[in-house]
């Protein structure tokens, strides 16, 4: 049976100001958690949910992303001749995947980044993954979202309950629970804590339908002077039903320094090779 959704957009053209100076000349999406860049975690998660084709929205200083998913002849030869089979397999494990790259010339916002991918998506539904939102690999919310999409054929955003003091960092939805999904009544980008309709925040996993492009084409800049996806979804809500799906596992905002540290510690503790040793180290450290 042909899958309903096979394409993913990976917006990666943001300036990453929360992580300066690290992101001045190198992509935030290439920052590693242990030994793998954020964007590779996102790609592997999508593949585990049945996605087959990727378009990365890139910008200035983002060339390292293209190089990362390209072949590396010299390195491969070196690993082959020195018998490092496991490492060779590791660096080649995504070599069968199709990547396309579209440049967003000016970082005008997430909504605008998604609009740049219109020629790639054409008239199919698609997923959007923000690599700096790292999701516990044991709970790939996208898989549930695709299953729900197959049933409801509506756009779906991933949701997380966040502390009320943090609502102004997110797009927040007003919705009512309808079975396992929230039927969204309204969305607002970065509301002030007192005016937020709930503490249900949109996180970086979306299933969208091509009609979002018509809205994005007319979308005016919103919060922060950027063309916001949340504003476009709010407009789309006048035309069709949009659902939210609550994530189950941990989600780390790795575009933020504290979130990045938390992801690194949690992934390190689960690491098969040195998780135990790392835990011993942390225990000692916290005692001293
Ligand atoms: P963020 O809100 O994290 O913005 O973007 P940012 O610029 O990357 O980082 P900060 O906030 O300045 O630290 C969410 C996602 O949207 C992409 C980013 O690359 C990130 O994956 N994005 C954002 C674009 O592709 N283009 C844009 O114009 C803005």
Coordinates of C-alpha atoms and ligand atoms in Angstrom, one line a residue:
X1 CA 0.0 0.0 0.0
X2 CA 1.4 3.5 -0.9
X3 CA 2.1 5.6 2.2
X4 CA 0.0 8.7 2.6
X5 CA 3.0 10.9 3.6
X6 CA 6.5 10.4 2.3
X7 CA 8.0 13.8 2.3
X8 CA 9.6 15.9 5.1
X9 CA 10.6 19.5 5.2
X10 CA 13.5 20.3 7.6
X11 CA 13.7 24.0 8.1
X12 CA 17.3 24.9 9.0
X13 CA 17.8 28.4 7.9
X14 CA 17.3 30.1 11.2
X15 CA 20.1 32.3 12.7
X16 CA 20.3 30.4 16.0
X17 CA 20.8 33.5 18.0
X18 CA 20.2 31.7 21.3
X19 CA 23.3 29.7 20.8
X20 CA 25.7 32.4 19.7
X21 CA 28.7 32.6 19.3
X22 CA 28.6 28.8 18.4
X23 CA 26.2 29.4 15.6
X24 CA 27.9 32.5 14.1
X25 CA 29.5 30.6 11.3
X26 CA 28.2 27.0 11.8
X27 CA 24.7 25.6 11.7
X28 CA 22.8 25.0 14.9
X29 CA 21.4 21.9 13.3
X30 CA 24.9 20.4 13.1
X31 CA 25.5 20.7 16.9
X32 CA 26.0 17.1 18.2
X33 CA 24.3 15.3 21.0
X34 CA 27.1 12.9 21.9
X35 CA 28.3 12.0 18.4
X36 CA 25.4 12.8 16.0
X37 CA 24.2 16.2 14.8
X38 CA 20.7 17.3 15.7
X39 CA 19.6 17.1 12.1
X40 CA 20.6 13.5 11.8
X41 CA 18.4 12.6 14.9
X42 CA 15.5 14.3 13.1
X43 CA 16.1 12.4 9.8
X44 CA 16.4 9.0 11.6
X45 CA 13.2 9.7 13.5
X46 CA 11.4 10.6 10.3
X47 CA 12.7 7.4 8.5
X48 CA 11.5 5.3 11.4
X49 CA 8.0 6.8 10.7
X50 CA 8.1 6.0 7.0
X51 CA 9.4 9.2 5.5
X52 CA 11.5 8.7 2.4
X53 CA 12.4 12.1 1.0
X54 CA 13.7 15.2 2.6
X55 CA 14.1 18.8 1.7
X56 CA 16.3 20.9 3.9
X57 CA 15.8 24.6 3.9
X58 CA 19.2 26.1 4.3
X59 CA 20.8 29.5 4.4
X60 CA 24.1 31.3 4.8
X61 CA 26.7 29.3 6.7
X62 CA 24.7 26.1 6.4
X63 CA 26.8 24.2 3.9
X64 CA 28.0 21.8 6.5
X65 CA 24.5 20.2 6.5
X66 CA 24.9 19.3 2.8
X67 CA 28.4 18.0 3.3
X68 CA 27.2 15.8 6.2
X69 CA 24.6 14.0 4.1
X70 CA 27.0 13.7 1.1
X71 CA 29.5 10.9 0.5
X72 CA 33.0 11.4 1.9
X73 CA 35.2 9.4 -0.5
X74 CA 38.6 10.1 1.3
X75 CA 37.2 9.3 4.7
X76 CA 35.5 6.2 3.5
X77 CA 38.7 4.9 1.9
X78 CA 40.6 5.6 5.1
X79 CA 38.1 3.7 7.2
X80 CA 37.9 0.8 4.7
X81 CA 41.7 0.4 4.5
X82 CA 42.1 0.5 8.3
X83 CA 39.3 -2.1 8.8
X84 CA 37.0 0.3 10.7
X85 CA 33.9 -1.4 9.4
X86 CA 31.5 -0.3 12.0
X87 CA 32.4 3.4 11.6
X88 CA 32.2 3.0 7.8
X89 CA 28.7 1.5 8.1
X90 CA 27.7 4.3 10.5
X91 CA 28.7 7.1 8.2
X92 CA 27.0 5.4 5.2
X93 CA 23.8 4.5 6.9
X94 CA 21.8 7.3 5.3
X95 CA 23.5 7.1 1.9
X96 CA 20.3 5.6 0.2
X97 CA 18.1 8.6 1.3
X98 CA 17.2 11.4 -1.0
X99 CA 18.0 14.9 0.1
X100 CA 17.1 18.1 -1.7
X101 CA 18.2 21.6 -0.6
X102 CA 16.4 24.8 -1.0
X103 CA 18.0 28.1 0.1
X104 CA 16.0 30.6 2.0
X105 CA 17.9 33.8 1.0
X106 CA 16.7 35.8 4.0
X107 CA 15.6 34.3 7.3
X108 CA 12.1 35.8 7.2
X109 CA 10.6 33.2 9.6
X110 CA 9.5 29.6 9.9
X111 CA 6.4 30.2 7.8
X112 CA 8.5 31.7 5.0
X113 CA 11.0 28.8 5.2
X114 CA 8.1 26.3 4.7
X115 CA 6.8 28.3 1.8
X116 CA 10.2 27.9 0.1
X117 CA 9.6 24.2 -0.1
X118 CA 6.4 24.5 -2.1
X119 CA 8.0 23.3 -5.4
X120 CA 9.3 20.1 -3.6
X121 CA 6.0 19.2 -1.9
X122 CA 3.6 20.0 -4.8
X123 CA 0.1 18.7 -3.9
X124 CA 0.9 16.1 -1.2
X125 CA 0.6 16.2 2.6
X126 CA 4.0 16.5 4.3
X127 CA 5.7 16.6 7.6
X128 CA 7.7 19.4 9.1
X129 CA 10.4 18.6 11.6
X130 CA 12.4 21.2 13.5
X131 CA 15.7 19.5 14.3
X132 CA 16.3 21.6 17.4
X133 CA 13.3 20.0 19.1
X134 CA 14.8 16.7 20.0
X135 CA 12.3 13.9 20.8
X136 CA 12.9 10.8 22.9
X137 CA 13.5 8.2 20.2
X138 CA 11.3 5.7 22.2
X139 CA 8.2 7.9 21.6
X140 CA 8.3 9.1 18.0
X141 CA 5.1 11.3 18.1
X142 CA 5.2 11.6 14.3
X143 CA 4.3 8.0 13.9
X144 CA 1.1 8.5 15.9
X145 CA 0.4 11.7 14.0
X146 CA 0.7 10.0 10.7
X147 CA -1.6 7.2 11.9
X148 CA -4.2 9.9 13.0
X149 CA -3.7 11.8 9.7
X150 CA -4.6 8.6 7.7
X151 CA -7.9 8.5 9.6
X152 CA -8.8 12.2 9.7
X153 CA -7.0 13.7 6.7
X154 CA -6.5 17.0 8.5
X155 CA -3.4 19.0 9.5
X156 CA -2.0 18.0 12.9
X157 CA 0.4 19.8 15.2
X158 CA 2.4 18.1 18.0
X159 CA 1.6 19.5 21.4
X160 CA 3.2 19.6 24.8
X161 CA 2.0 20.9 28.1
X162 CA 4.5 23.6 29.2
X163 CA 4.8 25.5 32.5
X164 CA 2.5 28.6 32.4
X165 CA 5.6 30.8 32.9
X166 CA 7.0 29.6 29.5
X167 CA 4.0 30.1 27.2
X168 CA 5.5 33.2 25.7
X169 CA 8.2 31.1 24.0
X170 CA 5.8 29.0 22.0
X171 CA 2.8 28.9 19.7
X172 CA -0.1 28.1 22.1
X173 CA -3.4 26.5 21.2
X174 CA -6.9 26.6 22.6
X175 CA -8.5 23.2 22.0
X176 CA -10.9 20.6 23.3
X177 CA -10.0 16.9 23.7
X178 CA -11.8 14.8 21.2
X179 CA -10.7 11.1 21.7
X180 CA -7.0 11.0 21.4
X181 CA -6.6 14.4 19.6
X182 CA -7.3 18.0 20.5
X183 CA -9.7 19.8 18.1
X184 CA -8.1 23.2 17.9
X185 CA -10.2 26.3 18.3
X186 CA -7.5 29.0 18.2
X187 CA -3.8 29.4 18.0
X188 CA -1.6 32.3 19.1
X189 CA 2.1 32.8 18.7
X190 CA 4.2 33.7 21.8
X191 CA 1.3 35.0 23.9
X192 CA 2.0 37.0 27.1
X193 CA 1.6 34.6 30.1
X194 CA -1.7 36.3 31.3
X195 CA -3.3 36.2 27.9
X196 CA -2.5 32.6 26.8
X197 CA -5.6 30.5 26.1
X198 CA -3.9 27.4 27.6
X199 CA -0.5 25.9 28.3
X200 CA -0.6 23.6 25.3
X201 CA 2.4 24.5 23.3
X202 CA 3.1 23.6 19.6
X203 CA 6.4 21.8 19.3
X204 CA 8.5 21.1 16.3
X205 CA 6.5 18.3 14.6
X206 CA 3.7 19.1 12.1
X207 CA 1.7 17.3 9.5
X208 CA 0.5 19.9 6.9
X209 CA -1.5 19.9 3.8
X210 CA -0.6 21.8 0.6
X211 CA -3.4 24.4 1.2
X212 CA -1.1 26.0 3.8
X213 CA 1.0 27.4 0.9
X214 CA -1.9 29.6 -0.3
X215 CA -2.2 31.1 3.2
X216 CA 1.6 31.5 3.6
X217 CA 1.8 33.3 0.3
X218 CA -0.4 36.1 1.8
X219 CA 0.8 35.9 5.4
X220 CA 2.0 39.2 6.9
X221 CA 4.9 39.2 9.4
X222 CA 3.8 38.6 13.0
X223 CA 5.7 38.1 16.3
X224 CA 9.4 39.2 16.0
X225 CA 8.7 40.6 12.5
X226 CA 8.8 37.0 11.1
X227 CA 6.3 35.2 8.9
X228 CA 5.0 32.8 11.5
X229 CA 3.6 29.3 10.7
X230 CA 1.3 29.6 13.8
X231 CA -0.4 32.7 12.2
X232 CA -0.9 30.9 8.9
X233 CA -2.4 27.9 10.8
X234 CA -4.7 30.3 12.6
X235 CA -5.9 31.6 9.2
X236 CA -6.2 28.1 7.8
X237 CA -8.5 27.3 10.8
X238 CA -11.2 29.5 9.1
X239 CA -11.2 27.0 6.2
X240 CA -10.7 23.6 7.8
X241 CA -10.3 21.6 11.0
X242 CA -6.8 21.3 12.5
X243 CA -5.9 18.8 15.3
X244 CA -3.3 18.7 18.0
X245 CA -1.6 15.5 19.3
X246 CA 0.0 15.4 22.7
X247 CA 3.5 14.0 22.8
X248 CA 4.2 11.2 25.3
X249 CA 7.9 11.1 25.7
X250 CA 10.5 13.8 26.7
X251 CA 11.1 16.7 24.3
X252 CA 14.2 18.8 24.5
X253 CA 14.5 22.3 23.2
X254 CA 18.1 21.8 22.0
X255 CA 18.1 25.3 20.4
X256 CA 18.3 26.6 24.0
X257 CA 21.4 26.1 26.1
X258 CA 19.8 24.5 29.1
X259 CA 17.6 22.2 26.9
X260 CA 20.6 21.2 24.9
X261 CA 22.5 20.3 28.1
X262 CA 19.5 18.2 29.4
X263 CA 19.3 16.3 26.1
X264 CA 23.0 15.6 26.2
X265 CA 23.0 14.3 29.8
X266 CA 19.9 12.1 29.2
X267 CA 21.2 10.7 26.0
X268 CA 24.7 10.1 27.6
X269 CA 23.1 8.3 30.5
X270 CA 21.3 5.9 28.0
X271 CA 24.5 5.3 26.0
X272 CA 25.3 1.6 25.8
X273 CA 29.0 2.1 25.7
X274 CA 29.6 4.6 28.5
X275 CA 26.2 5.4 30.1
X276 CA 27.1 3.5 33.4
X277 CA 30.5 5.3 33.7
X278 CA 28.9 8.6 33.0
X279 CA 26.3 8.0 35.7
X280 CA 29.1 7.1 38.2
X281 CA 30.9 10.4 37.2
X282 CA 27.7 12.4 37.8
X283 CA 27.0 10.8 41.1
X284 CA 30.5 11.6 42.3
X285 CA 30.3 15.1 40.9
X286 CA 27.1 15.8 42.7
X287 CA 28.5 14.5 46.0
X288 CA 31.5 16.8 45.9
Ligands
LIG1 P1 13.8 29.1 15.9 O1 12.6 29.8 16.4 O2 14.5 28.1 16.8 O3 14.8 30.3 15.4 O4 13.4 28.5 14.5 P2 16.4 30.2 15.1 O5 16.7 31.3 14.3 O6 16.7 28.8 14.5 O7 17.0 30.3 16.6 P3 17.0 31.4 17.6 O8 15.6 31.5 18.2 O9 17.5 32.7 17.0 O10 18.0 30.9 18.6 C1 12.7 27.2 14.5 C2 13.1 26.5 13.3 O11 12.8 27.2 12.1 C3 13.9 27.4 11.3 C4 15.1 27.2 12.2 O12 16.3 26.8 11.5 C5 14.6 26.2 13.2 O13 14.8 24.9 12.7 N1 13.9 28.7 10.6 C6 13.5 29.8 11.4 C7 14.1 28.8 9.3 O14 14.4 27.8 8.6 N2 14.0 30.1 8.7 C8 13.7 31.2 9.4 O15 13.6 32.3 8.8 C9 13.5 31.0 10.8

